[in-house]
Structure formats: structure tokens, C-alpha cells
Amino acid sequence: MSDSRREIEAMIFDLDGVITDTAKYHYEAWKLLADELGLPFDRAFNEQLKGIDRMASLEKILSQMPDGGASITMEKRVQWATEKNKNYQRLIEAVDETEILPGILDLFRELKQRGIAIGLASASRNAGTLVRQLKVDSYFDVIVDPASVAHGKPAPDIFLKAAETLGIVSKYCVGVEDAEAGIRAIKGAGMFAIGVGDKQTLAEADYLVSETALLSLSEIERHFRQ
Ligand code: B16
Ligand code: MG
């Protein structure tokens, strides 16, 4: 049923694929490690890792081993995950505000003017560094540390923690995501889910745009109220 009095109180953003396109750097960093380990890794495989945390991503890559990775000790896993992260950190060193995706800054400014809270719910432990490099850190009312939640996406924990920290009830929150796991997390948190990207992958989103440049607050509000 339509509820024209229902207003958005918070918008909670994913980072990689929504605010900036760091998926390409994650891809390159994993590719370096996978090549070294002699495991297949291509862009299609990388799609499955979007929104998925570092150790869970490594597990998916190792699952291609003949024994599904069962023989790999935790010590080795930590060593390889650390190596991937070093590759990644080297690749993102030069990231600056020119890498903010189109339309995002205008949306942030509009949200601020309207008094709508802004949250960050990224699975990346490098998110804090990235938002500082992109010079958007001051827009956020909350940045959830992914290490502080028990379960990563697709579990709803990180979006729930953002809303709880803001003191805003889930039904007045909107989440923005580019990954299937992220949309599931938003829906699981009882929030309105905006997908950015592919229709098939993000079929569970409540509202979908093909690219960030099409994120318009008035359109989002129209769909949210429906
Ligand atoms: P890190 P998001 C996610 O960020 C990425 O989509 C995913 O590919 C990556 O494995 C994950 O962060 C963890 O990143 O290794 O830097 O901690 O999309 O949730 O902003
Ligand atoms: Mg993402």
C-alpha cells in the first residue's frame, strides 16, 4: 500500500561498486595470488566475490583445488589473504577523488541538505582508508567497522549495525549495493534495497539503476513511498 508520509531517514551505502569502482583492484590483487597458486581466476569468477569478505573470498578460490582446499591450514590461509591484501593496498595507493563514481557526490550533498543520515556498510577492512583517500569521509554519520560484526554479507549484520548506531529503525533506511550478497543483506535487515548494476544479478532489489549516475533522490523517494 502506498504511504506518502513514509520518509527516508538514512541511506546506507556499500563502497566497492557503489561509491568507487575498486572491484577492478580486488580482481587484480586476487589474480596475482591465484596465478601464483596455479588456480583458475577470471572476471566471471571475480563477480562471485563482490561484497564477500576476504577470508570467504579466499575460500571460494581454494575450493577449486582437487580437495576443495581441505588440506590448506589456517596459517596458510592467513598468509595468502595477507598477501592478497598487500597486493590490493599497493594497487589502491593512488586512488583519489577522481575515482568517485558519477552522481555520488551530488547525492551525498543532497542527502546532507535534506538532513538524511549517511552510513557506510562496506565489507572491506580497507574502507576507512579509501573514503579518506576519496575525501568523502566527512559525509558519513556512521562507518561500520566490518570486523565488529559477527557475520559478513549476505548476513544483515553490517546494515543492522549501521542503523542501530544511527538510532534509526530499519524500515526508514535505504541500502545501496552492487552485489547480490549485499542486496540480500539489506533485505535481511528489513530495509529498502537499491541495486546498482545488472538486472539478473540484483533481481531481489526493490529499485534498480544500471549505473550510479542514475541515482536520483526524488526517484528513490518515489519508489520508497510506494
Ligand atoms: P578487504 P564492499 C567488499 O567491499 C568487496 O566487494 C569484496 O570484493 C572484498 O572481498 C571485500 O570488500 C573485503 O575487502 O579485503 O579490503 O577487506 O563491496 O562491501 O564495499
Ligand atoms: Mg560492493
PDB file of C-alpha atoms and ligand atoms in Angstrom:
ATOM      1  CA  MET A   1       0.000   0.000   0.000  1.00  0.00           C
ATOM      2  CA  SER A   2       1.245   3.489  -0.783  1.00  0.00           C
ATOM      3  CA  ASP A   3       2.310   5.586   2.197  1.00  0.00           C
ATOM      4  CA  SER A   4       3.155   9.146   1.144  1.00  0.00           C
ATOM      5  CA  ARG A   5       4.058  10.093   4.745  1.00  0.00           C
ATOM      6  CA  ARG A   6       6.813   7.494   4.912  1.00  0.00           C
ATOM      7  CA  GLU A   7      10.125   9.332   4.697  1.00  0.00           C
ATOM      8  CA  ILE A   8      13.687   8.124   4.305  1.00  0.00           C
ATOM      9  CA  GLU A   9      15.743   8.832   7.445  1.00  0.00           C
ATOM     10  CA  ALA A  10      19.016   7.161   6.457  1.00  0.00           C
ATOM     11  CA  MET A  11      20.770   5.959   3.361  1.00  0.00           C
ATOM     12  CA  ILE A  12      23.414   3.297   3.934  1.00  0.00           C
ATOM     13  CA  PHE A  13      25.981   2.759   1.204  1.00  0.00           C
ATOM     14  CA  ASP A  14      28.220  -0.058   0.122  1.00  0.00           C
ATOM     15  CA  LEU A  15      31.667   1.150  -1.005  1.00  0.00           C
ATOM     16  CA  ASP A  16      33.162  -1.060  -3.694  1.00  0.00           C
ATOM     17  CA  GLY A  17      30.990  -0.776  -6.808  1.00  0.00           C
ATOM     18  CA  VAL A  18      28.770   2.000  -5.444  1.00  0.00           C
ATOM     19  CA  ILE A  19      30.976   4.884  -4.297  1.00  0.00           C
ATOM     20  CA  THR A  20      34.069   3.835  -6.244  1.00  0.00           C
ATOM     21  CA  ASP A  21      34.981   1.032  -8.611  1.00  0.00           C
ATOM     22  CA  THR A  22      37.598  -0.835  -6.606  1.00  0.00           C
ATOM     23  CA  ALA A  23      36.348  -4.234  -7.865  1.00  0.00           C
ATOM     24  CA  LYS A  24      38.977  -3.980 -10.595  1.00  0.00           C
ATOM     25  CA  TYR A  25      41.748  -3.663  -7.985  1.00  0.00           C
ATOM     26  CA  HIS A  26      40.346  -6.579  -5.953  1.00  0.00           C
ATOM     27  CA  TYR A  27      40.340  -8.582  -9.209  1.00  0.00           C
ATOM     28  CA  GLU A  28      43.970  -7.759  -9.996  1.00  0.00           C
ATOM     29  CA  ALA A  29      45.095  -8.490  -6.435  1.00  0.00           C
ATOM     30  CA  TRP A  30      43.338 -11.905  -6.337  1.00  0.00           C
ATOM     31  CA  LYS A  31      44.576 -12.708  -9.857  1.00  0.00           C
ATOM     32  CA  LEU A  32      48.206 -12.231  -8.771  1.00  0.00           C
ATOM     33  CA  LEU A  33      47.676 -14.685  -5.907  1.00  0.00           C
ATOM     34  CA  ALA A  34      45.641 -17.205  -7.942  1.00  0.00           C
ATOM     35  CA  ASP A  35      48.294 -17.251 -10.697  1.00  0.00           C
ATOM     36  CA  GLU A  36      50.974 -17.890  -8.090  1.00  0.00           C
ATOM     37  CA  LEU A  37      48.910 -20.785  -6.687  1.00  0.00           C
ATOM     38  CA  GLY A  38      48.152 -22.114 -10.208  1.00  0.00           C
ATOM     39  CA  LEU A  39      44.398 -21.735  -9.690  1.00  0.00           C
ATOM     40  CA  PRO A  40      41.990 -20.500 -12.364  1.00  0.00           C
ATOM     41  CA  PHE A  41      40.669 -16.978 -11.828  1.00  0.00           C
ATOM     42  CA  ASP A  42      38.882 -14.727 -14.290  1.00  0.00           C
ATOM     43  CA  ARG A  43      36.480 -11.757 -14.245  1.00  0.00           C
ATOM     44  CA  ALA A  44      33.428 -14.022 -14.165  1.00  0.00           C
ATOM     45  CA  PHE A  45      34.773 -15.747 -11.035  1.00  0.00           C
ATOM     46  CA  ASN A  46      35.552 -12.356  -9.506  1.00  0.00           C
ATOM     47  CA  GLU A  47      31.850 -11.445  -9.795  1.00  0.00           C
ATOM     48  CA  GLN A  48      31.090 -14.063  -7.116  1.00  0.00           C
ATOM     49  CA  LEU A  49      33.444 -12.293  -4.703  1.00  0.00           C
ATOM     50  CA  LYS A  50      31.686  -8.922  -4.754  1.00  0.00           C
ATOM     51  CA  GLY A  51      30.609  -7.978  -1.255  1.00  0.00           C
ATOM     52  CA  ILE A  52      32.145 -11.157   0.173  1.00  0.00           C
ATOM     53  CA  ASP A  53      34.814 -10.661   2.849  1.00  0.00           C
ATOM     54  CA  ARG A  54      38.488 -11.505   2.353  1.00  0.00           C
ATOM     55  CA  MET A  55      38.664 -14.943   4.014  1.00  0.00           C
ATOM     56  CA  ALA A  56      35.380 -16.112   2.463  1.00  0.00           C
ATOM     57  CA  SER A  57      36.665 -14.938  -0.943  1.00  0.00           C
ATOM     58  CA  LEU A  58      39.874 -16.931  -0.474  1.00  0.00           C
ATOM     59  CA  GLU A  59      37.815 -19.987   0.458  1.00  0.00           C
ATOM     60  CA  LYS A  60      35.889 -19.740  -2.810  1.00  0.00           C
ATOM     61  CA  ILE A  61      39.160 -19.571  -4.761  1.00  0.00           C
ATOM     62  CA  LEU A  62      40.675 -22.528  -2.864  1.00  0.00           C
ATOM     63  CA  SER A  63      37.506 -24.580  -3.378  1.00  0.00           C
ATOM     64  CA  GLN A  64      38.722 -25.082  -6.951  1.00  0.00           C
ATOM     65  CA  MET A  65      41.598 -27.282  -5.666  1.00  0.00           C
ATOM     66  CA  PRO A  66      41.141 -31.036  -6.213  1.00  0.00           C
ATOM     67  CA  ASP A  67      40.434 -31.492  -2.466  1.00  0.00           C
ATOM     68  CA  GLY A  68      38.335 -28.331  -2.294  1.00  0.00           C
ATOM     69  CA  GLY A  69      41.085 -26.685  -0.225  1.00  0.00           C
ATOM     70  CA  ALA A  70      40.606 -29.057   2.737  1.00  0.00           C
ATOM     71  CA  SER A  71      44.374 -29.625   3.093  1.00  0.00           C
ATOM     72  CA  ILE A  72      45.153 -25.914   3.424  1.00  0.00           C
ATOM     73  CA  THR A  73      45.897 -24.946   7.022  1.00  0.00           C
ATOM     74  CA  MET A  74      44.527 -21.795   8.657  1.00  0.00           C
ATOM     75  CA  GLU A  75      48.090 -20.476   8.897  1.00  0.00           C
ATOM     76  CA  LYS A  76      48.499 -20.758   5.098  1.00  0.00           C
ATOM     77  CA  ARG A  77      45.094 -19.163   4.505  1.00  0.00           C
ATOM     78  CA  VAL A  78      46.001 -16.172   6.669  1.00  0.00           C
ATOM     79  CA  GLN A  79      49.349 -15.873   4.874  1.00  0.00           C
ATOM     80  CA  TRP A  80      47.684 -15.880   1.432  1.00  0.00           C
ATOM     81  CA  ALA A  81      44.892 -13.497   2.477  1.00  0.00           C
ATOM     82  CA  THR A  82      47.563 -11.127   3.826  1.00  0.00           C
ATOM     83  CA  GLU A  83      49.485 -11.389   0.567  1.00  0.00           C
ATOM     84  CA  LYS A  84      46.345 -10.550  -1.439  1.00  0.00           C
ATOM     85  CA  ASN A  85      45.701  -7.581   0.823  1.00  0.00           C
ATOM     86  CA  LYS A  86      49.241  -6.290   0.310  1.00  0.00           C
ATOM     87  CA  ASN A  87      48.702  -6.544  -3.466  1.00  0.00           C
ATOM     88  CA  TYR A  88      45.400  -4.671  -3.057  1.00  0.00           C
ATOM     89  CA  GLN A  89      46.832  -1.934  -0.840  1.00  0.00           C
ATOM     90  CA  ARG A  90      49.599  -1.314  -3.351  1.00  0.00           C
ATOM     91  CA  LEU A  91      47.005  -1.026  -6.142  1.00  0.00           C
ATOM     92  CA  ILE A  92      44.782   1.448  -4.264  1.00  0.00           C
ATOM     93  CA  GLU A  93      47.647   3.675  -3.100  1.00  0.00           C
ATOM     94  CA  ALA A  94      46.995   6.250  -5.834  1.00  0.00           C
ATOM     95  CA  VAL A  95      43.179   6.270  -5.560  1.00  0.00           C
ATOM     96  CA  ASP A  96      41.879   9.826  -5.128  1.00  0.00           C
ATOM     97  CA  GLU A  97      38.634  11.790  -5.509  1.00  0.00           C
ATOM     98  CA  THR A  98      38.747  11.447  -9.313  1.00  0.00           C
ATOM     99  CA  GLU A  99      37.651   7.831  -8.767  1.00  0.00           C
ATOM    100  CA  ILE A 100      34.340   8.665  -7.098  1.00  0.00           C
ATOM    101  CA  LEU A 101      31.611   7.208  -9.312  1.00  0.00           C
ATOM    102  CA  PRO A 102      29.335   9.656 -11.205  1.00  0.00           C
ATOM    103  CA  GLY A 103      26.396  11.140  -9.296  1.00  0.00           C
ATOM    104  CA  ILE A 104      27.587  10.068  -5.830  1.00  0.00           C
ATOM    105  CA  LEU A 105      28.854  13.455  -4.617  1.00  0.00           C
ATOM    106  CA  ASP A 106      25.673  15.228  -5.746  1.00  0.00           C
ATOM    107  CA  LEU A 107      23.592  12.615  -3.951  1.00  0.00           C
ATOM    108  CA  PHE A 108      25.663  12.959  -0.740  1.00  0.00           C
ATOM    109  CA  ARG A 109      25.264  16.763  -0.846  1.00  0.00           C
ATOM    110  CA  GLU A 110      21.510  16.485  -1.372  1.00  0.00           C
ATOM    111  CA  LEU A 111      21.159  13.991   1.476  1.00  0.00           C
ATOM    112  CA  LYS A 112      23.083  16.351   3.783  1.00  0.00           C
ATOM    113  CA  GLN A 113      20.892  19.307   2.796  1.00  0.00           C
ATOM    114  CA  ARG A 114      17.794  17.250   3.488  1.00  0.00           C
ATOM    115  CA  GLY A 115      19.071  16.044   6.870  1.00  0.00           C
ATOM    116  CA  ILE A 116      19.054  12.383   5.804  1.00  0.00           C
ATOM    117  CA  ALA A 117      21.770  10.413   7.609  1.00  0.00           C
ATOM    118  CA  ILE A 118      24.502   8.718   5.564  1.00  0.00           C
ATOM    119  CA  GLY A 119      26.079   5.411   6.551  1.00  0.00           C
ATOM    120  CA  LEU A 120      28.819   3.182   5.172  1.00  0.00           C
ATOM    121  CA  ALA A 121      28.377  -0.594   5.291  1.00  0.00           C
ATOM    122  CA  SER A 122      31.342  -1.994   3.392  1.00  0.00           C
ATOM    123  CA  ALA A 123      32.748  -5.488   3.865  1.00  0.00           C
ATOM    124  CA  SER A 124      36.184  -4.060   3.180  1.00  0.00           C
ATOM    125  CA  ARG A 125      38.648  -3.576   6.003  1.00  0.00           C
ATOM    126  CA  ASN A 126      40.267  -1.001   3.737  1.00  0.00           C
ATOM    127  CA  ALA A 127      37.071   1.075   3.520  1.00  0.00           C
ATOM    128  CA  GLY A 128      38.166   3.684   6.093  1.00  0.00           C
ATOM    129  CA  THR A 129      41.386   4.356   4.179  1.00  0.00           C
ATOM    130  CA  LEU A 130      39.550   4.525   0.862  1.00  0.00           C
ATOM    131  CA  VAL A 131      36.885   7.035   1.979  1.00  0.00           C
ATOM    132  CA  ARG A 132      39.675   9.258   3.304  1.00  0.00           C
ATOM    133  CA  GLN A 133      41.575   8.998   0.003  1.00  0.00           C
ATOM    134  CA  LEU A 134      38.337   9.777  -1.884  1.00  0.00           C
ATOM    135  CA  LYS A 135      37.801  12.729   0.520  1.00  0.00           C
ATOM    136  CA  VAL A 136      34.206  11.684   1.301  1.00  0.00           C
ATOM    137  CA  ASP A 137      34.779  10.588   4.913  1.00  0.00           C
ATOM    138  CA  SER A 138      33.213  13.764   6.330  1.00  0.00           C
ATOM    139  CA  TYR A 139      29.825  12.943   4.738  1.00  0.00           C
ATOM    140  CA  PHE A 140      29.335   9.820   6.841  1.00  0.00           C
ATOM    141  CA  ASP A 141      27.389   9.830  10.089  1.00  0.00           C
ATOM    142  CA  VAL A 142      28.479   6.237  10.645  1.00  0.00           C
ATOM    143  CA  ILE A 143      31.156   3.991   9.175  1.00  0.00           C
ATOM    144  CA  VAL A 144      30.706   0.430  10.398  1.00  0.00           C
ATOM    145  CA  ASP A 145      33.911  -1.494  11.012  1.00  0.00           C
ATOM    146  CA  PRO A 146      33.288  -4.863   9.260  1.00  0.00           C
ATOM    147  CA  ALA A 147      35.481  -6.533  11.884  1.00  0.00           C
ATOM    148  CA  SER A 148      32.924  -5.512  14.522  1.00  0.00           C
ATOM    149  CA  VAL A 149      30.078  -7.651  13.152  1.00  0.00           C
ATOM    150  CA  ALA A 150      29.715 -11.405  13.619  1.00  0.00           C
ATOM    151  CA  HIS A 151      28.640 -12.320  10.091  1.00  0.00           C
ATOM    152  CA  GLY A 152      29.593 -10.801   6.740  1.00  0.00           C
ATOM    153  CA  LYS A 153      27.249 -10.175   3.809  1.00  0.00           C
ATOM    154  CA  PRO A 154      24.848 -11.794   2.834  1.00  0.00           C
ATOM    155  CA  ALA A 155      24.035 -11.721   6.582  1.00  0.00           C
ATOM    156  CA  PRO A 156      22.256  -8.467   7.521  1.00  0.00           C
ATOM    157  CA  ASP A 157      24.593  -7.650  10.450  1.00  0.00           C
ATOM    158  CA  ILE A 158      26.544  -4.757   8.938  1.00  0.00           C
ATOM    159  CA  PHE A 159      23.404  -2.885   7.768  1.00  0.00           C
ATOM    160  CA  LEU A 160      21.684  -3.515  11.123  1.00  0.00           C
ATOM    161  CA  LYS A 161      24.735  -2.180  12.964  1.00  0.00           C
ATOM    162  CA  ALA A 162      24.716   0.992  10.839  1.00  0.00           C
ATOM    163  CA  ALA A 163      21.017   1.619  11.577  1.00  0.00           C
ATOM    164  CA  GLU A 164      21.424   0.815  15.259  1.00  0.00           C
ATOM    165  CA  THR A 165      24.384   3.216  15.584  1.00  0.00           C
ATOM    166  CA  LEU A 166      22.348   5.934  13.884  1.00  0.00           C
ATOM    167  CA  GLY A 167      19.395   5.133  16.131  1.00  0.00           C
ATOM    168  CA  ILE A 168      17.095   4.731  13.115  1.00  0.00           C
ATOM    169  CA  VAL A 169      14.561   1.945  12.616  1.00  0.00           C
ATOM    170  CA  SER A 170      15.297  -0.312   9.601  1.00  0.00           C
ATOM    171  CA  LYS A 171      12.071   0.480   7.779  1.00  0.00           C
ATOM    172  CA  TYR A 172      13.177   4.107   7.380  1.00  0.00           C
ATOM    173  CA  CYS A 173      16.560   3.057   5.971  1.00  0.00           C
ATOM    174  CA  VAL A 174      17.575   2.569   2.375  1.00  0.00           C
ATOM    175  CA  GLY A 175      20.611   0.439   1.455  1.00  0.00           C
ATOM    176  CA  VAL A 176      22.556   0.806  -1.793  1.00  0.00           C
ATOM    177  CA  GLU A 177      24.506  -2.166  -3.166  1.00  0.00           C
ATOM    178  CA  ASP A 178      26.111  -3.517  -6.344  1.00  0.00           C
ATOM    179  CA  ALA A 179      26.365  -7.160  -5.235  1.00  0.00           C
ATOM    180  CA  GLU A 180      23.843  -9.953  -4.838  1.00  0.00           C
ATOM    181  CA  ALA A 181      25.190 -10.716  -1.341  1.00  0.00           C
ATOM    182  CA  GLY A 182      24.725  -7.055  -0.439  1.00  0.00           C
ATOM    183  CA  ILE A 183      21.111  -6.876  -1.631  1.00  0.00           C
ATOM    184  CA  ARG A 184      20.357  -9.989   0.455  1.00  0.00           C
ATOM    185  CA  ALA A 185      21.969  -8.310   3.470  1.00  0.00           C
ATOM    186  CA  ILE A 186      19.844  -5.165   3.029  1.00  0.00           C
ATOM    187  CA  LYS A 187      16.626  -7.147   2.596  1.00  0.00           C
ATOM    188  CA  GLY A 188      17.532  -9.333   5.569  1.00  0.00           C
ATOM    189  CA  ALA A 189      17.901  -6.154   7.630  1.00  0.00           C
ATOM    190  CA  GLY A 190      14.336  -5.146   6.687  1.00  0.00           C
ATOM    191  CA  MET A 191      15.448  -2.148   4.614  1.00  0.00           C
ATOM    192  CA  PHE A 192      14.537  -0.847   1.160  1.00  0.00           C
ATOM    193  CA  ALA A 193      17.184  -2.148  -1.268  1.00  0.00           C
ATOM    194  CA  ILE A 194      18.562  -0.187  -4.194  1.00  0.00           C
ATOM    195  CA  GLY A 195      20.648  -2.187  -6.650  1.00  0.00           C
ATOM    196  CA  VAL A 196      23.244  -0.599  -8.912  1.00  0.00           C
ATOM    197  CA  GLY A 197      24.083  -2.799 -11.865  1.00  0.00           C
ATOM    198  CA  ASP A 198      22.767  -5.867 -13.568  1.00  0.00           C
ATOM    199  CA  LYS A 199      19.061  -6.745 -13.531  1.00  0.00           C
ATOM    200  CA  GLN A 200      19.580 -10.515 -13.344  1.00  0.00           C
ATOM    201  CA  THR A 201      22.188 -10.453 -10.565  1.00  0.00           C
ATOM    202  CA  LEU A 202      20.284  -7.898  -8.491  1.00  0.00           C
ATOM    203  CA  ALA A 203      16.781  -9.272  -9.112  1.00  0.00           C
ATOM    204  CA  GLU A 204      15.901  -9.045  -5.404  1.00  0.00           C
ATOM    205  CA  ALA A 205      16.420  -5.264  -5.259  1.00  0.00           C
ATOM    206  CA  ASP A 206      13.347  -3.085  -4.613  1.00  0.00           C
ATOM    207  CA  TYR A 207      14.603  -0.494  -7.081  1.00  0.00           C
ATOM    208  CA  LEU A 208      17.338  -0.873  -9.650  1.00  0.00           C
ATOM    209  CA  VAL A 209      19.503   1.538 -11.625  1.00  0.00           C
ATOM    210  CA  SER A 210      22.071   0.443 -14.183  1.00  0.00           C
ATOM    211  CA  GLU A 211      24.682   2.993 -13.042  1.00  0.00           C
ATOM    212  CA  THR A 212      25.325   5.403 -10.192  1.00  0.00           C
ATOM    213  CA  ALA A 213      24.756   8.466 -12.410  1.00  0.00           C
ATOM    214  CA  LEU A 214      21.064   7.486 -12.405  1.00  0.00           C
ATOM    215  CA  LEU A 215      20.701   7.609  -8.603  1.00  0.00           C
ATOM    216  CA  SER A 216      18.266  10.492  -8.087  1.00  0.00           C
ATOM    217  CA  LEU A 217      16.912  11.210  -4.613  1.00  0.00           C
ATOM    218  CA  SER A 218      13.462  12.207  -5.894  1.00  0.00           C
ATOM    219  CA  GLU A 219      13.144   8.933  -7.857  1.00  0.00           C
ATOM    220  CA  ILE A 220      14.393   6.919  -4.874  1.00  0.00           C
ATOM    221  CA  GLU A 221      11.824   8.626  -2.629  1.00  0.00           C
ATOM    222  CA  ARG A 222       9.029   7.960  -5.128  1.00  0.00           C
ATOM    223  CA  HIS A 223       9.816   4.229  -5.159  1.00  0.00           C
ATOM    224  CA  PHE A 224      10.392   4.102  -1.397  1.00  0.00           C
ATOM    225  CA  ARG A 225       6.918   5.535  -0.715  1.00  0.00           C
ATOM    226  CA  GLN A 226       5.146   3.077  -2.996  1.00  0.00           C
TER     227      GLN A 226
HETATM  228  P1  B16 B   1      39.016  -6.272   2.014  1.00  0.00           P
HETATM  229  P2  B16 B   1      32.069  -3.817  -0.400  1.00  0.00           P
HETATM  230  C1  B16 B   1      33.919  -5.760  -0.450  1.00  0.00           C
HETATM  231  O1  B16 B   1      33.578  -4.402  -0.366  1.00  0.00           O
HETATM  232  C2  B16 B   1      34.313  -6.137  -1.859  1.00  0.00           C
HETATM  233  O2  B16 B   1      33.193  -6.055  -2.720  1.00  0.00           O
HETATM  234  C3  B16 B   1      34.828  -7.551  -1.881  1.00  0.00           C
HETATM  235  O3  B16 B   1      35.245  -7.895  -3.184  1.00  0.00           O
HETATM  236  C4  B16 B   1      36.008  -7.670  -0.906  1.00  0.00           C
HETATM  237  O4  B16 B   1      36.493  -9.010  -0.834  1.00  0.00           O
HETATM  238  C5  B16 B   1      35.537  -7.242   0.490  1.00  0.00           C
HETATM  239  O5  B16 B   1      35.045  -5.920   0.425  1.00  0.00           O
HETATM  240  C6  B16 B   1      36.637  -7.313   1.529  1.00  0.00           C
HETATM  241  O6  B16 B   1      37.615  -6.372   1.221  1.00  0.00           O
HETATM  242  O7  B16 B   1      39.858  -7.429   1.584  1.00  0.00           O
HETATM  243  O8  B16 B   1      39.552  -4.918   1.562  1.00  0.00           O
HETATM  244  O9  B16 B   1      38.705  -6.300   3.472  1.00  0.00           O
HETATM  245  O10 B16 B   1      31.544  -4.094  -1.769  1.00  0.00           O
HETATM  246  O11 B16 B   1      31.297  -4.495   0.714  1.00  0.00           O
HETATM  247  O12 B16 B   1      32.300  -2.335  -0.156  1.00  0.00           O
HETATM  248 MG    MG B   2      30.113  -3.678  -3.400  1.00  0.00          MG
END
